[in-house]
Amino acid sequence: MNLVPIQTRPNNSMIIYKYKSARPTIACMDMAFDISFPNFLLLLSLLFPFCTSIDTITPSKSIKDGQTLISDASNFELGFFSPGNSTARYVGIWYKKAPPEKKYVWVANRDDPLTNSSGVLSISPDGNLAVLMVGRPAFTITNASTAVNYTTATLLDTGNLVLKDNQNRVLWQSFDYPTDTLLAGMKFGWDRKKGVSRVMRSWKSETDPASGDYIFQMDPRGSPQLFLLKGSNELWRSGPWNGRGFSGVPLMNHQTVVTYHFKIDGDGTYYWYDLNSNSIFSRLILNSSGDLQRLAWRDGTQRWTPFSRAIDDKCDEYAKCGAYSSCNVNRAVICECLRGFKPKLPEVWNLHDWSSGCNRRQGLGCGKGDGFKKIENVKLPDTSSARVVRLSVLILISGEVSV
């Protein structure tokens, strides 16, 4: 903070100071003081606790609409907001270090907006984090079963909001309940211990954070894959994990900014990523039009730049060419049947509707010349119904396959 002298008395025994805050804080404003210099340090010590940002809500310390929490290194900020021209109020988290437009990464009450700006975010008597406001019952943000008298809610520099007890044990965290954004360190998938399936769901529109039509989730069946859906209709899949990345996302093997991880154990089946530098901001977002893309913040341009997306061309669309076929955007006709197969519905296939796929030209005859053909540079078939014999050696596929 800065105390700027704006007037000095002739005998230098008294100085008028004007307080200027270097950044927005919770309870600070420009103030002028007429004080004698010996009392300056005392005034400074009295003012300082009220003019620093806080990252934690306690039973005795709450924030009201218009005030915010700011993480320790000022990476993220939490508070009340209204998107676009909306008058509805929401509690959310956004990037603090990536101005000028706020990019919201989490919304607590996306499907239950507040109707006015009287909200106060505080620790309720049962130890949960809740919004109190005029004219409606309290809205509980956390759903922890607490048996302690003292809990705190802290906004971390990762963007995670955590509720802890007096022994520093995590009772609840926002990373378990993503909205439309996946941040570094968030485990995405099925948590067997908590019984939580962590999925991303788009906003309803660019200015309405309510749950939208598009869902990004992990399918733990067979050999697990990531799926993008509209309602119950598959739009895209990642293919199974091959040890370095998901087979249908080749860019994962060529990124130096992000390190990806995938794990199946007693805790569940989940995927996450880490950033390779603390100076980098990157996020995976599912927007309201169903575009799943990774964005990176560039200080030079002061903007978010997309550098990968799920559906990058026609062949990325789920089962674009149907069963027993392959898709290649470099061909004049992007779909063709695999060797030994023919279009199931030729008249429809010739109209460039390939969704019906292909059938065998003749029945399979083991020992009569039939065998296996190596097909390179393709996404592995849908493994949702796969039966895994040995994950590192063999995957047996049942049912129809498409690549």
mmCIF file of N, CA and C in Angstrom, residues 250-380:
data_model
loop_
_atom_site.group_PDB
_atom_site.id
_atom_site.type_symbol
_atom_site.label_atom_id
_atom_site.label_comp_id
_atom_site.label_asym_id
_atom_site.label_seq_id
_atom_site.Cartn_x
_atom_site.Cartn_y
_atom_site.Cartn_z
ATOM 1 N N PRO A 250 -3.588 -37.168 -30.469
ATOM 2 C CA PRO A 250 -2.131 -37.250 -30.698
ATOM 3 C C PRO A 250 -1.353 -36.062 -30.175
ATOM 4 N N LEU A 251 -1.982 -34.887 -30.055
ATOM 5 C CA LEU A 251 -1.265 -33.714 -29.565
ATOM 6 C C LEU A 251 -0.797 -33.878 -28.124
ATOM 7 N N MET A 252 -1.410 -34.791 -27.380
ATOM 8 C CA MET A 252 -0.996 -35.002 -25.998
ATOM 9 C C MET A 252 0.448 -35.465 -25.913
ATOM 10 N N ASN A 253 0.932 -36.104 -26.959
ATOM 11 C CA ASN A 253 2.308 -36.611 -26.963
ATOM 12 C C ASN A 253 3.318 -35.563 -27.392
ATOM 13 N N HIS A 254 2.848 -34.375 -27.744
ATOM 14 C CA HIS A 254 3.755 -33.357 -28.307
ATOM 15 C C HIS A 254 3.600 -32.021 -27.596
ATOM 16 N N GLN A 255 3.239 -32.037 -26.307
ATOM 17 C CA GLN A 255 3.077 -30.798 -25.564
ATOM 18 C C GLN A 255 4.143 -30.695 -24.493
ATOM 19 N N THR A 256 4.782 -29.549 -24.428
ATOM 20 C CA THR A 256 5.799 -29.301 -23.409
ATOM 21 C C THR A 256 5.254 -28.467 -22.259
ATOM 22 N N VAL A 257 4.084 -27.886 -22.452
ATOM 23 C CA VAL A 257 3.497 -27.017 -21.442
ATOM 24 C C VAL A 257 2.802 -27.836 -20.359
ATOM 25 N N VAL A 258 2.203 -28.963 -20.758
ATOM 26 C CA VAL A 258 1.337 -29.742 -19.876
ATOM 27 C C VAL A 258 1.845 -31.177 -19.773
ATOM 28 N N THR A 259 1.765 -31.761 -18.577
ATOM 29 C CA THR A 259 2.036 -33.181 -18.379
ATOM 30 C C THR A 259 0.731 -33.867 -17.973
ATOM 31 N N TYR A 260 0.383 -34.947 -18.670
ATOM 32 C CA TYR A 260 -0.883 -35.631 -18.437
ATOM 33 C C TYR A 260 -0.664 -36.902 -17.625
ATOM 34 N N HIS A 261 -1.690 -37.268 -16.859
ATOM 35 C CA HIS A 261 -1.624 -38.458 -16.009
ATOM 36 C C HIS A 261 -2.944 -39.214 -16.098
ATOM 37 N N PHE A 262 -2.868 -40.524 -15.951
ATOM 38 C CA PHE A 262 -4.057 -41.373 -15.940
ATOM 39 C C PHE A 262 -3.806 -42.506 -14.957
ATOM 40 N N LYS A 263 -4.816 -42.825 -14.132
ATOM 41 C CA LYS A 263 -4.598 -43.824 -13.096
ATOM 42 C C LYS A 263 -5.870 -44.612 -12.819
ATOM 43 N N ILE A 264 -5.711 -45.916 -12.664
ATOM 44 C CA ILE A 264 -6.773 -46.799 -12.209
ATOM 45 C C ILE A 264 -6.268 -47.497 -10.956
ATOM 46 N N ASP A 265 -6.965 -47.284 -9.827
ATOM 47 C CA ASP A 265 -6.562 -47.946 -8.588
ATOM 48 C C ASP A 265 -7.786 -48.090 -7.686
ATOM 49 N N GLY A 266 -7.523 -48.415 -6.433
ATOM 50 C CA GLY A 266 -8.624 -48.611 -5.497
ATOM 51 C C GLY A 266 -9.431 -47.367 -5.238
ATOM 52 N N ASP A 267 -8.850 -46.188 -5.517
ATOM 53 C CA ASP A 267 -9.567 -44.929 -5.314
ATOM 54 C C ASP A 267 -10.504 -44.600 -6.460
ATOM 55 N N GLY A 268 -10.276 -45.202 -7.628
ATOM 56 C CA GLY A 268 -11.141 -44.927 -8.764
ATOM 57 C C GLY A 268 -10.384 -44.923 -10.077
ATOM 58 N N THR A 269 -10.993 -44.290 -11.074
ATOM 59 C CA THR A 269 -10.416 -44.165 -12.412
ATOM 60 C C THR A 269 -10.439 -42.686 -12.767
ATOM 61 N N TYR A 270 -9.269 -42.109 -12.959
ATOM 62 C CA TYR A 270 -9.255 -40.664 -13.159
ATOM 63 C C TYR A 270 -8.039 -40.213 -13.972
ATOM 64 N N TYR A 271 -8.206 -39.024 -14.515
ATOM 65 C CA TYR A 271 -7.173 -38.376 -15.339
ATOM 66 C C TYR A 271 -6.978 -36.977 -14.805
ATOM 67 N N TRP A 272 -5.758 -36.463 -14.890
ATOM 68 C CA TRP A 272 -5.498 -35.083 -14.511
ATOM 69 C C TRP A 272 -4.269 -34.594 -15.258
ATOM 70 N N TYR A 273 -4.013 -33.306 -15.170
ATOM 71 C CA TYR A 273 -2.825 -32.741 -15.811
ATOM 72 C C TYR A 273 -2.157 -31.751 -14.876
ATOM 73 N N ASP A 274 -0.862 -31.562 -15.084
ATOM 74 C CA ASP A 274 -0.078 -30.575 -14.340
ATOM 75 C C ASP A 274 0.563 -29.611 -15.323
ATOM 76 N N LEU A 275 0.747 -28.391 -14.892
ATOM 77 C CA LEU A 275 1.467 -27.401 -15.696
ATOM 78 C C LEU A 275 2.953 -27.487 -15.364
ATOM 79 N N ASN A 276 3.785 -27.399 -16.383
ATOM 80 C CA ASN A 276 5.221 -27.568 -16.201
ATOM 81 C C ASN A 276 5.936 -26.305 -15.749
ATOM 82 N N SER A 277 5.196 -25.227 -15.575
ATOM 83 C CA SER A 277 5.782 -23.976 -15.096
ATOM 84 C C SER A 277 4.737 -23.215 -14.298
ATOM 85 N N ASN A 278 5.162 -22.626 -13.189
ATOM 86 C CA ASN A 278 4.245 -21.826 -12.365
ATOM 87 C C ASN A 278 3.861 -20.518 -13.029
ATOM 88 N N SER A 279 4.575 -20.154 -14.091
ATOM 89 C CA SER A 279 4.286 -18.899 -14.781
ATOM 90 C C SER A 279 3.225 -19.062 -15.878
ATOM 91 N N ILE A 280 2.736 -20.284 -16.040
ATOM 92 C CA ILE A 280 1.791 -20.584 -17.117
ATOM 93 C C ILE A 280 0.385 -20.716 -16.552
ATOM 94 N N PHE A 281 -0.584 -20.140 -17.254
ATOM 95 C CA PHE A 281 -1.995 -20.389 -16.978
ATOM 96 C C PHE A 281 -2.571 -21.142 -18.166
ATOM 97 N N SER A 282 -3.194 -22.271 -17.904
ATOM 98 C CA SER A 282 -3.850 -23.039 -18.961
ATOM 99 C C SER A 282 -5.084 -23.703 -18.372
ATOM 100 N N ARG A 283 -6.141 -23.814 -19.151
ATOM 101 C CA ARG A 283 -7.379 -24.417 -18.675
ATOM 102 C C ARG A 283 -8.053 -25.173 -19.805
ATOM 103 N N LEU A 284 -8.782 -26.209 -19.438
ATOM 104 C CA LEU A 284 -9.609 -26.956 -20.377
ATOM 105 C C LEU A 284 -11.039 -26.525 -20.129
ATOM 106 N N ILE A 285 -11.720 -26.066 -21.170
ATOM 107 C CA ILE A 285 -13.060 -25.521 -20.994
ATOM 108 C C ILE A 285 -14.025 -26.120 -22.003
ATOM 109 N N LEU A 286 -15.243 -26.366 -21.555
ATOM 110 C CA LEU A 286 -16.337 -26.808 -22.416
ATOM 111 C C LEU A 286 -17.311 -25.646 -22.512
ATOM 112 N N ASN A 287 -17.334 -24.958 -23.669
ATOM 113 C CA ASN A 287 -18.169 -23.762 -23.759
ATOM 114 C C ASN A 287 -19.612 -24.107 -24.107
ATOM 115 N N SER A 288 -20.459 -23.088 -24.147
ATOM 116 C CA SER A 288 -21.899 -23.303 -24.289
ATOM 117 C C SER A 288 -22.300 -23.837 -25.649
ATOM 118 N N SER A 289 -21.408 -23.780 -26.645
ATOM 119 C CA SER A 289 -21.701 -24.329 -27.970
ATOM 120 C C SER A 289 -21.139 -25.740 -28.139
ATOM 121 N N GLY A 290 -20.572 -26.303 -27.067
ATOM 122 C CA GLY A 290 -20.072 -27.669 -27.121
ATOM 123 C C GLY A 290 -18.638 -27.800 -27.578
ATOM 124 N N ASP A 291 -17.923 -26.708 -27.662
ATOM 125 C CA ASP A 291 -16.523 -26.739 -28.094
ATOM 126 C C ASP A 291 -15.636 -27.008 -26.883
ATOM 127 N N LEU A 292 -14.983 -28.154 -26.878
ATOM 128 C CA LEU A 292 -14.065 -28.524 -25.806
ATOM 129 C C LEU A 292 -12.663 -28.168 -26.256
ATOM 130 N N GLN A 293 -12.021 -27.225 -25.574
ATOM 131 C CA GLN A 293 -10.718 -26.758 -26.026
ATOM 132 C C GLN A 293 -9.819 -26.391 -24.856
ATOM 133 N N ARG A 294 -8.511 -26.476 -25.112
ATOM 134 C CA ARG A 294 -7.519 -26.042 -24.140
ATOM 135 C C ARG A 294 -7.041 -24.650 -24.518
ATOM 136 N N LEU A 295 -7.018 -23.759 -23.533
ATOM 137 C CA LEU A 295 -6.601 -22.377 -23.735
ATOM 138 C C LEU A 295 -5.376 -22.083 -22.885
ATOM 139 N N ALA A 296 -4.545 -21.180 -23.363
ATOM 140 C CA ALA A 296 -3.369 -20.745 -22.606
ATOM 141 C C ALA A 296 -3.332 -19.221 -22.581
ATOM 142 N N TRP A 297 -2.958 -18.669 -21.442
ATOM 143 C CA TRP A 297 -2.848 -17.216 -21.285
ATOM 144 C C TRP A 297 -1.486 -16.753 -21.756
ATOM 145 N N ARG A 298 -1.483 -15.738 -22.586
ATOM 146 C CA ARG A 298 -0.229 -15.163 -23.098
ATOM 147 C C ARG A 298 -0.082 -13.737 -22.591
ATOM 148 N N ASP A 299 0.973 -13.499 -21.821
ATOM 149 C CA ASP A 299 1.194 -12.162 -21.265
ATOM 150 C C ASP A 299 1.413 -11.135 -22.365
ATOM 151 N N GLY A 300 2.106 -11.567 -23.436
ATOM 152 C CA GLY A 300 2.432 -10.619 -24.501
ATOM 153 C C GLY A 300 1.208 -10.035 -25.180
ATOM 154 N N THR A 301 0.216 -10.894 -25.420
ATOM 155 C CA THR A 301 -0.999 -10.435 -26.111
ATOM 156 C C THR A 301 -2.116 -10.103 -25.141
ATOM 157 N N GLN A 302 -1.930 -10.465 -23.861
ATOM 158 C CA GLN A 302 -2.958 -10.254 -22.846
ATOM 159 C C GLN A 302 -4.300 -10.866 -23.269
ATOM 160 N N ARG A 303 -4.210 -12.111 -23.719
ATOM 161 C CA ARG A 303 -5.439 -12.790 -24.131
ATOM 162 C C ARG A 303 -5.258 -14.300 -23.995
ATOM 163 N N TRP A 304 -6.397 -14.988 -23.961
ATOM 164 C CA TRP A 304 -6.414 -16.446 -23.942
ATOM 165 C C TRP A 304 -6.365 -16.960 -25.371
ATOM 166 N N THR A 305 -5.429 -17.863 -25.623
ATOM 167 C CA THR A 305 -5.224 -18.393 -26.974
ATOM 168 C C THR A 305 -5.513 -19.889 -26.991
ATOM 169 N N PRO A 306 -6.408 -20.356 -27.877
ATOM 170 C CA PRO A 306 -6.644 -21.802 -27.975
ATOM 171 C C PRO A 306 -5.480 -22.498 -28.662
ATOM 172 N N PHE A 307 -5.028 -23.638 -28.117
ATOM 173 C CA PHE A 307 -3.978 -24.367 -28.813
ATOM 174 C C PHE A 307 -4.322 -25.841 -29.012
ATOM 175 N N SER A 308 -5.500 -26.286 -28.605
ATOM 176 C CA SER A 308 -5.979 -27.614 -28.983
ATOM 177 C C SER A 308 -7.479 -27.674 -28.720
ATOM 178 N N ARG A 309 -8.166 -28.518 -29.485
ATOM 179 C CA ARG A 309 -9.598 -28.715 -29.278
ATOM 180 C C ARG A 309 -9.954 -30.147 -29.601
ATOM 181 N N ALA A 310 -11.044 -30.618 -29.028
ATOM 182 C CA ALA A 310 -11.440 -32.021 -29.204
ATOM 183 C C ALA A 310 -11.849 -32.290 -30.646
ATOM 184 N N ILE A 311 -12.859 -31.582 -31.132
ATOM 185 C CA ILE A 311 -13.334 -31.789 -32.496
ATOM 186 C C ILE A 311 -12.654 -30.769 -33.394
ATOM 187 N N ASP A 312 -11.556 -31.206 -34.012
ATOM 188 C CA ASP A 312 -10.761 -30.307 -34.842
ATOM 189 C C ASP A 312 -11.100 -30.435 -36.323
ATOM 190 N N ASP A 313 -11.637 -31.600 -36.722
ATOM 191 C CA ASP A 313 -12.073 -31.791 -38.107
ATOM 192 C C ASP A 313 -13.197 -32.819 -38.126
ATOM 193 N N LYS A 314 -13.728 -33.113 -39.299
ATOM 194 C CA LYS A 314 -14.871 -34.013 -39.433
ATOM 195 C C LYS A 314 -14.591 -35.412 -38.890
ATOM 196 N N CYS A 315 -13.354 -35.862 -39.041
ATOM 197 C CA CYS A 315 -13.025 -37.219 -38.606
ATOM 198 C C CYS A 315 -12.964 -37.350 -37.090
ATOM 199 N N ASP A 316 -12.958 -36.228 -36.377
ATOM 200 C CA ASP A 316 -12.988 -36.291 -34.921
ATOM 201 C C ASP A 316 -14.386 -36.570 -34.389
ATOM 202 N N GLU A 317 -15.400 -36.409 -35.215
ATOM 203 C CA GLU A 317 -16.766 -36.638 -34.766
ATOM 204 C C GLU A 317 -16.974 -38.123 -34.472
ATOM 205 N N TYR A 318 -17.770 -38.403 -33.456
ATOM 206 C CA TYR A 318 -17.948 -39.778 -33.007
ATOM 207 C C TYR A 318 -18.586 -40.638 -34.098
ATOM 208 N N ALA A 319 -17.942 -41.784 -34.437
ATOM 209 C CA ALA A 319 -18.454 -42.769 -35.400
ATOM 210 C C ALA A 319 -18.910 -42.096 -36.701
ATOM 211 N N LYS A 320 -18.116 -41.155 -37.176
ATOM 212 C CA LYS A 320 -18.475 -40.413 -38.386
ATOM 213 C C LYS A 320 -18.743 -41.352 -39.558
ATOM 214 N N CYS A 321 -17.960 -42.408 -39.684
ATOM 215 C CA CYS A 321 -18.082 -43.302 -40.836
ATOM 216 C C CYS A 321 -18.760 -44.635 -40.487
ATOM 217 N N GLY A 322 -19.266 -44.753 -39.263
ATOM 218 C CA GLY A 322 -19.935 -45.985 -38.892
ATOM 219 C C GLY A 322 -18.954 -47.114 -38.606
ATOM 220 N N ALA A 323 -19.515 -48.329 -38.448
ATOM 221 C CA ALA A 323 -18.708 -49.493 -38.064
ATOM 222 C C ALA A 323 -17.871 -50.018 -39.227
ATOM 223 N N TYR A 324 -16.695 -50.592 -38.898
ATOM 224 C CA TYR A 324 -15.804 -51.252 -39.861
ATOM 225 C C TYR A 324 -15.392 -50.330 -41.011
ATOM 226 N N SER A 325 -15.010 -49.117 -40.655
ATOM 227 C CA SER A 325 -14.621 -48.124 -41.657
ATOM 228 C C SER A 325 -13.490 -47.284 -41.100
ATOM 229 N N SER A 326 -12.926 -46.457 -41.947
ATOM 230 C CA SER A 326 -11.911 -45.508 -41.498
ATOM 231 C C SER A 326 -12.220 -44.139 -42.075
ATOM 232 N N CYS A 327 -11.707 -43.120 -41.398
ATOM 233 C CA CYS A 327 -11.964 -41.733 -41.806
ATOM 234 C C CYS A 327 -10.638 -41.018 -41.993
ATOM 235 N N ASN A 328 -10.502 -40.259 -43.090
ATOM 236 C CA ASN A 328 -9.278 -39.533 -43.386
ATOM 237 C C ASN A 328 -9.659 -38.245 -44.096
ATOM 238 N N VAL A 329 -9.399 -37.107 -43.461
ATOM 239 C CA VAL A 329 -9.805 -35.822 -44.032
ATOM 240 C C VAL A 329 -9.007 -35.477 -45.281
ATOM 241 N N ASN A 330 -7.908 -36.174 -45.541
ATOM 242 C CA ASN A 330 -7.100 -35.885 -46.729
ATOM 243 C C ASN A 330 -7.604 -36.620 -47.974
ATOM 244 N N ARG A 331 -8.611 -37.438 -47.814
ATOM 245 C CA ARG A 331 -9.212 -38.100 -48.969
ATOM 246 C C ARG A 331 -10.351 -37.258 -49.505
ATOM 247 N N ALA A 332 -10.604 -37.367 -50.827
ATOM 248 C CA ALA A 332 -11.725 -36.648 -51.438
ATOM 249 C C ALA A 332 -13.036 -37.074 -50.789
ATOM 250 N N VAL A 333 -13.201 -38.374 -50.611
ATOM 251 C CA VAL A 333 -14.325 -38.905 -49.836
ATOM 252 C C VAL A 333 -13.722 -39.420 -48.536
ATOM 253 N N ILE A 334 -14.054 -38.778 -47.436
ATOM 254 C CA ILE A 334 -13.301 -39.004 -46.203
ATOM 255 C C ILE A 334 -13.523 -40.390 -45.610
ATOM 256 N N CYS A 335 -14.638 -41.046 -45.901
ATOM 257 C CA CYS A 335 -14.923 -42.357 -45.326
ATOM 258 C C CYS A 335 -14.727 -43.466 -46.357
ATOM 259 N N GLU A 336 -14.155 -44.562 -45.903
ATOM 260 C CA GLU A 336 -14.094 -45.747 -46.751
ATOM 261 C C GLU A 336 -14.143 -46.991 -45.869
ATOM 262 N N CYS A 337 -14.648 -48.084 -46.440
ATOM 263 C CA CYS A 337 -14.740 -49.329 -45.694
ATOM 264 C C CYS A 337 -13.353 -49.958 -45.554
ATOM 265 N N LEU A 338 -13.160 -50.680 -44.482
ATOM 266 C CA LEU A 338 -11.920 -51.420 -44.317
ATOM 267 C C LEU A 338 -11.847 -52.544 -45.346
ATOM 268 N N ARG A 339 -10.661 -53.047 -45.594
ATOM 269 C CA ARG A 339 -10.467 -54.126 -46.548
ATOM 270 C C ARG A 339 -11.311 -55.348 -46.144
ATOM 271 N N GLY A 340 -12.049 -55.890 -47.092
ATOM 272 C CA GLY A 340 -12.918 -57.027 -46.826
ATOM 273 C C GLY A 340 -14.326 -56.634 -46.432
ATOM 274 N N PHE A 341 -14.616 -55.316 -46.443
ATOM 275 C CA PHE A 341 -15.948 -54.836 -46.057
ATOM 276 C C PHE A 341 -16.521 -53.958 -47.181
ATOM 277 N N LYS A 342 -17.826 -53.761 -47.169
ATOM 278 C CA LYS A 342 -18.509 -52.936 -48.161
ATOM 279 C C LYS A 342 -19.588 -52.124 -47.462
ATOM 280 N N PRO A 343 -20.037 -51.006 -48.067
ATOM 281 C CA PRO A 343 -21.058 -50.183 -47.425
ATOM 282 C C PRO A 343 -22.310 -50.992 -47.094
ATOM 283 N N LYS A 344 -22.816 -50.792 -45.907
ATOM 284 C CA LYS A 344 -24.027 -51.492 -45.479
ATOM 285 C C LYS A 344 -25.231 -51.011 -46.263
ATOM 286 N N LEU A 345 -25.310 -49.692 -46.526
ATOM 287 C CA LEU A 345 -26.405 -49.099 -47.303
ATOM 288 C C LEU A 345 -25.779 -48.261 -48.421
ATOM 289 N N PRO A 346 -25.470 -48.895 -49.578
ATOM 290 C CA PRO A 346 -24.745 -48.191 -50.653
ATOM 291 C C PRO A 346 -25.415 -46.915 -51.121
ATOM 292 N N GLU A 347 -26.731 -46.933 -51.235
ATOM 293 C CA GLU A 347 -27.420 -45.747 -51.742
ATOM 294 C C GLU A 347 -27.289 -44.561 -50.799
ATOM 295 N N VAL A 348 -27.284 -44.830 -49.508
ATOM 296 C CA VAL A 348 -27.099 -43.755 -48.521
ATOM 297 C C VAL A 348 -25.621 -43.354 -48.446
ATOM 298 N N TRP A 349 -24.753 -44.352 -48.499
ATOM 299 C CA TRP A 349 -23.305 -44.106 -48.463
ATOM 300 C C TRP A 349 -22.888 -43.186 -49.601
ATOM 301 N N ASN A 350 -23.437 -43.387 -50.784
ATOM 302 C CA ASN A 350 -23.087 -42.574 -51.954
ATOM 303 C C ASN A 350 -23.573 -41.141 -51.837
ATOM 304 N N LEU A 351 -24.506 -40.888 -50.905
ATOM 305 C CA LEU A 351 -24.971 -39.524 -50.637
ATOM 306 C C LEU A 351 -24.156 -38.875 -49.506
ATOM 307 N N HIS A 352 -23.049 -39.513 -49.164
ATOM 308 C CA HIS A 352 -22.126 -39.030 -48.128
ATOM 309 C C HIS A 352 -22.741 -39.032 -46.733
ATOM 310 N N ASP A 353 -23.678 -39.942 -46.522
ATOM 311 C CA ASP A 353 -24.129 -40.241 -45.161
ATOM 312 C C ASP A 353 -23.544 -41.602 -44.820
ATOM 313 N N TRP A 354 -22.447 -41.576 -44.060
ATOM 314 C CA TRP A 354 -21.686 -42.803 -43.824
ATOM 315 C C TRP A 354 -21.997 -43.451 -42.476
ATOM 316 N N SER A 355 -22.950 -42.909 -41.751
ATOM 317 C CA SER A 355 -23.176 -43.345 -40.375
ATOM 318 C C SER A 355 -23.602 -44.804 -40.255
ATOM 319 N N SER A 356 -24.149 -45.378 -41.342
ATOM 320 C CA SER A 356 -24.580 -46.784 -41.281
ATOM 321 C C SER A 356 -23.409 -47.749 -41.321
ATOM 322 N N GLY A 357 -22.234 -47.301 -41.753
ATOM 323 C CA GLY A 357 -21.035 -48.115 -41.721
ATOM 324 C C GLY A 357 -20.987 -49.201 -42.786
ATOM 325 N N CYS A 358 -20.219 -50.243 -42.498
ATOM 326 C CA CYS A 358 -19.929 -51.280 -43.495
ATOM 327 C C CYS A 358 -20.210 -52.678 -42.944
ATOM 328 N N ASN A 359 -20.394 -53.611 -43.858
ATOM 329 C CA ASN A 359 -20.569 -55.035 -43.537
ATOM 330 C C ASN A 359 -19.482 -55.853 -44.208
ATOM 331 N N ARG A 360 -19.258 -57.086 -43.720
ATOM 332 C CA ARG A 360 -18.319 -57.996 -44.367
ATOM 333 C C ARG A 360 -18.820 -58.363 -45.769
ATOM 334 N N ARG A 361 -17.896 -58.493 -46.692
ATOM 335 C CA ARG A 361 -18.260 -58.928 -48.036
ATOM 336 C C ARG A 361 -18.668 -60.400 -48.034
ATOM 337 N N GLN A 362 -18.038 -61.194 -47.191
ATOM 338 C CA GLN A 362 -18.398 -62.603 -47.055
ATOM 339 C C GLN A 362 -18.106 -63.053 -45.634
ATOM 340 N N GLY A 363 -18.697 -64.137 -45.220
ATOM 341 C CA GLY A 363 -18.539 -64.600 -43.859
ATOM 342 C C GLY A 363 -17.102 -64.883 -43.503
ATOM 343 N N LEU A 364 -16.800 -64.727 -42.213
ATOM 344 C CA LEU A 364 -15.448 -64.950 -41.729
ATOM 345 C C LEU A 364 -15.134 -66.437 -41.765
ATOM 346 N N GLY A 365 -14.020 -66.794 -42.412
ATOM 347 C CA GLY A 365 -13.619 -68.200 -42.495
ATOM 348 C C GLY A 365 -12.252 -68.405 -41.906
ATOM 349 N N CYS A 366 -12.217 -68.794 -40.645
ATOM 350 C CA CYS A 366 -10.930 -69.014 -39.983
ATOM 351 C C CYS A 366 -10.202 -70.183 -40.648
ATOM 352 N N GLY A 367 -8.905 -70.011 -40.938
ATOM 353 C CA GLY A 367 -8.126 -71.043 -41.584
ATOM 354 C C GLY A 367 -8.309 -71.102 -43.079
ATOM 355 N N LYS A 368 -9.065 -70.144 -43.629
ATOM 356 C CA LYS A 368 -9.311 -70.138 -45.073
ATOM 357 C C LYS A 368 -8.783 -68.847 -45.702
ATOM 358 N N GLY A 369 -7.670 -68.373 -45.178
ATOM 359 C CA GLY A 369 -7.061 -67.177 -45.752
ATOM 360 C C GLY A 369 -7.345 -65.909 -44.975
ATOM 361 N N ASP A 370 -8.337 -65.935 -44.075
ATOM 362 C CA ASP A 370 -8.607 -64.744 -43.272
ATOM 363 C C ASP A 370 -7.546 -64.602 -42.190
ATOM 364 N N GLY A 371 -7.271 -63.379 -41.824
ATOM 365 C CA GLY A 371 -6.270 -63.128 -40.795
ATOM 366 C C GLY A 371 -6.378 -61.700 -40.304
ATOM 367 N N PHE A 372 -5.305 -61.183 -39.743
ATOM 368 C CA PHE A 372 -5.291 -59.827 -39.193
ATOM 369 C C PHE A 372 -4.491 -58.903 -40.110
ATOM 370 N N LYS A 373 -4.990 -57.673 -40.263
ATOM 371 C CA LYS A 373 -4.302 -56.666 -41.063
ATOM 372 C C LYS A 373 -3.929 -55.496 -40.158
ATOM 373 N N LYS A 374 -2.694 -55.091 -40.252
ATOM 374 C CA LYS A 374 -2.231 -53.959 -39.460
ATOM 375 C C LYS A 374 -2.719 -52.653 -40.076
ATOM 376 N N ILE A 375 -3.377 -51.821 -39.248
ATOM 377 C CA ILE A 375 -3.854 -50.506 -39.699
ATOM 378 C C ILE A 375 -3.182 -49.462 -38.816
ATOM 379 N N GLU A 376 -2.462 -48.565 -39.429
ATOM 380 C CA GLU A 376 -1.677 -47.595 -38.675
ATOM 381 C C GLU A 376 -2.332 -46.213 -38.692
ATOM 382 N N ASN A 377 -1.912 -45.395 -37.702
ATOM 383 C CA ASN A 377 -2.307 -43.980 -37.618
ATOM 384 C C ASN A 377 -3.813 -43.787 -37.552
ATOM 385 N N VAL A 378 -4.460 -44.626 -36.758
ATOM 386 C CA VAL A 378 -5.905 -44.478 -36.545
ATOM 387 C C VAL A 378 -6.181 -44.506 -35.046
ATOM 388 N N LYS A 379 -7.326 -43.947 -34.667
ATOM 389 C CA LYS A 379 -7.788 -44.044 -33.290
ATOM 390 C C LYS A 379 -8.258 -45.468 -33.033
ATOM 391 N N LEU A 380 -7.920 -46.007 -31.869
ATOM 392 C CA LEU A 380 -8.368 -47.355 -31.542
ATOM 393 C C LEU A 380 -9.897 -47.408 -31.484
#
